[in-house]
Short mmCIF file of C-alpha atoms in Angstrom, two decimals:
data_model
loop_
_atom_site.label_atom_id
_atom_site.label_comp_id
_atom_site.label_asym_id
_atom_site.label_seq_id
_atom_site.Cartn_x
_atom_site.Cartn_y
_atom_site.Cartn_z
CA MET A 1 0.00 0.00 0.00
CA SER A 2 1.58 3.29 -1.03
CA ALA A 3 0.95 6.29 1.16
CA ALA A 4 0.67 9.75 -0.33
CA ILE A 5 3.89 11.76 -0.33
CA ARG A 6 3.76 14.34 2.45
CA VAL A 7 4.74 17.92 1.74
CA LEU A 8 5.73 20.34 4.50
CA VAL A 9 3.77 23.53 3.77
CA VAL A 10 4.90 26.76 5.45
CA ASP A 11 2.77 29.88 5.16
CA ASP A 12 1.73 32.40 7.80
CA GLU A 13 -1.72 32.87 6.24
CA ALA A 14 -4.30 30.22 7.17
CA LEU A 15 -6.44 30.78 4.05
CA ILE A 16 -3.47 30.18 1.77
CA CYS A 17 -2.54 27.04 3.71
CA SER A 18 -6.08 25.77 3.26
CA PHE A 19 -5.96 26.45 -0.51
CA ILE A 20 -2.59 24.67 -0.76
CA GLU A 21 -3.76 21.68 1.29
CA ASP A 22 -6.74 21.23 -1.06
CA ALA A 23 -4.54 21.61 -4.16
CA LEU A 24 -2.01 19.06 -2.89
CA CYS A 25 -4.74 16.63 -1.89
CA ASP A 26 -6.34 16.92 -5.34
CA GLY A 27 -2.91 16.21 -6.83
CA GLY A 28 -2.49 13.04 -4.80
CA PHE A 29 -0.23 14.48 -2.10
CA GLU A 30 -0.66 15.02 1.61
CA ALA A 31 0.02 18.39 3.26
CA CYS A 32 1.55 18.96 6.66
CA SER A 33 0.87 22.67 7.19
CA VAL A 34 2.59 24.89 9.71
CA HIS A 35 2.37 28.65 10.14
CA SER A 36 5.90 29.62 11.19
CA GLU A 37 9.49 28.81 10.36
CA GLU A 38 10.17 27.68 13.96
CA VAL A 39 7.46 25.03 13.80
CA ALA A 40 8.59 24.05 10.29
CA LEU A 41 12.17 23.47 11.46
CA SER A 42 11.17 21.52 14.54
CA THR A 43 8.71 19.42 12.51
CA PHE A 44 11.42 18.75 9.94
CA ARG A 45 14.14 17.95 12.51
CA ASP A 46 11.72 15.74 14.39
CA GLY A 47 11.05 13.70 11.26
CA ARG A 48 7.78 12.51 12.77
CA GLU A 49 5.71 13.75 9.87
CA GLY A 50 7.87 12.07 7.23
CA CYS A 51 7.68 15.04 4.85
CA ARG A 52 9.48 14.54 1.54
CA ALA A 53 9.43 18.12 0.17
CA LEU A 54 9.21 21.72 1.39
CA LEU A 55 6.68 24.20 0.00
CA THR A 56 7.30 27.58 1.62
CA ASP A 57 6.14 31.13 1.23
CA VAL A 58 9.08 33.53 0.86
CA ASN A 59 7.63 36.16 3.22
CA LEU A 60 6.87 34.45 6.51
CA GLY A 61 6.01 37.54 8.51
CA SER A 62 8.14 38.35 11.52
CA GLY A 63 10.67 35.52 11.50
CA ILE A 64 13.22 34.34 8.98
CA SER A 65 12.35 34.27 5.29
CA GLY A 66 11.44 31.23 3.24
CA TRP A 67 14.83 31.63 1.55
CA GLU A 68 16.59 31.15 4.90
CA LEU A 69 14.26 28.35 6.01
CA ALA A 70 15.12 26.35 2.87
CA ARG A 71 18.85 26.93 3.42
CA GLN A 72 18.58 25.63 7.00
CA ILE A 73 16.64 22.55 5.88
CA ARG A 74 19.21 21.90 3.13
CA GLU A 75 21.97 22.04 5.79
CA ILE A 76 20.20 19.17 7.56
CA THR A 77 19.28 17.25 4.40
CA PRO A 78 21.25 18.28 1.28
CA GLY A 79 19.18 18.12 -1.90
CA PHE A 80 15.83 18.22 -0.06
CA PRO A 81 13.17 19.27 -2.64
CA VAL A 82 12.12 22.91 -2.21
CA ILE A 83 9.33 24.94 -3.81
CA TYR A 84 9.03 28.64 -3.02
CA MET A 85 5.81 30.65 -3.31
CA THR A 86 5.85 34.42 -3.70
CA SER A 87 3.97 37.32 -5.16
CA ALA A 88 6.69 39.95 -4.91
CA SER A 89 10.08 38.30 -4.42
CA ALA A 90 10.42 36.39 -7.70
CA PRO A 91 13.38 38.50 -8.93
CA ASP A 92 15.36 37.42 -5.83
CA TRP A 93 15.03 33.70 -6.58
CA LYS A 94 18.24 33.43 -8.62
CA SER A 95 20.35 34.93 -5.83
CA GLN A 96 18.41 33.72 -2.76
CA GLY A 97 16.92 30.37 -3.73
CA VAL A 98 18.65 27.04 -3.10
CA ASP A 99 19.96 24.99 -6.04
CA GLY A 100 17.41 22.88 -7.85
CA SER A 101 14.45 24.66 -6.27
CA VAL A 102 11.24 25.67 -8.02
CA LEU A 103 9.50 29.05 -7.81
CA MET A 104 5.70 29.44 -7.98
CA GLU A 105 4.49 32.98 -8.51
CA LYS A 106 1.20 33.85 -6.81
CA PRO A 107 -1.50 33.62 -7.87
CA PHE A 108 -1.30 30.07 -9.20
CA THR A 109 -3.92 27.40 -9.81
CA PRO A 110 -4.21 24.16 -7.83
CA ALA A 111 -3.27 22.23 -10.99
CA GLN A 112 -0.10 24.33 -11.46
CA LEU A 113 0.91 23.67 -7.86
CA ALA A 114 0.32 19.91 -8.06
CA ALA A 115 2.23 19.78 -11.37
CA ALA A 116 5.19 21.68 -9.87
CA VAL A 117 5.39 19.33 -6.88
CA SER A 118 5.12 16.27 -9.14
CA GLN A 119 7.79 17.61 -11.48
CA LEU A 120 10.16 18.41 -8.61
CA LEU A 121 9.74 14.99 -7.05
CA ASP A 122 10.20 13.23 -10.40
CA THR A 123 13.65 14.75 -10.87
CA GLY A 124 15.28 12.08 -8.75
CA LEU A 125 16.19 14.53 -5.99
CA LEU A 126 13.86 12.79 -3.55
CA PRO A 127 15.78 12.01 -0.36
CA GLY A 128 15.35 8.82 1.59
#
């Protein structure tokens, strides 16, 4: 029996998390949503949730940015699949994003999101 691949979703806006959870579910994935970078890092380090990819907003409010969150996760697990979401920070992706990451510009459709996650995970970068 194959379980759905779990994606760690980090966004400080509950409505966006809900939209992303539905999009991932429709695409055959499972979302593990958190609302801050601290919870994301502890969830990731803990490993309890078994997440296989990171989907993070770039602007996470008061804490560190999604750019920094992805760098910290990559220090723990090199090559961990990362997808960034942003409406304003797209030009910074080349200089701030981690290697092999994907950028989704808001607004995007659920189908675009599911396709991006599938494409990223099909590249062979899947850890584990």
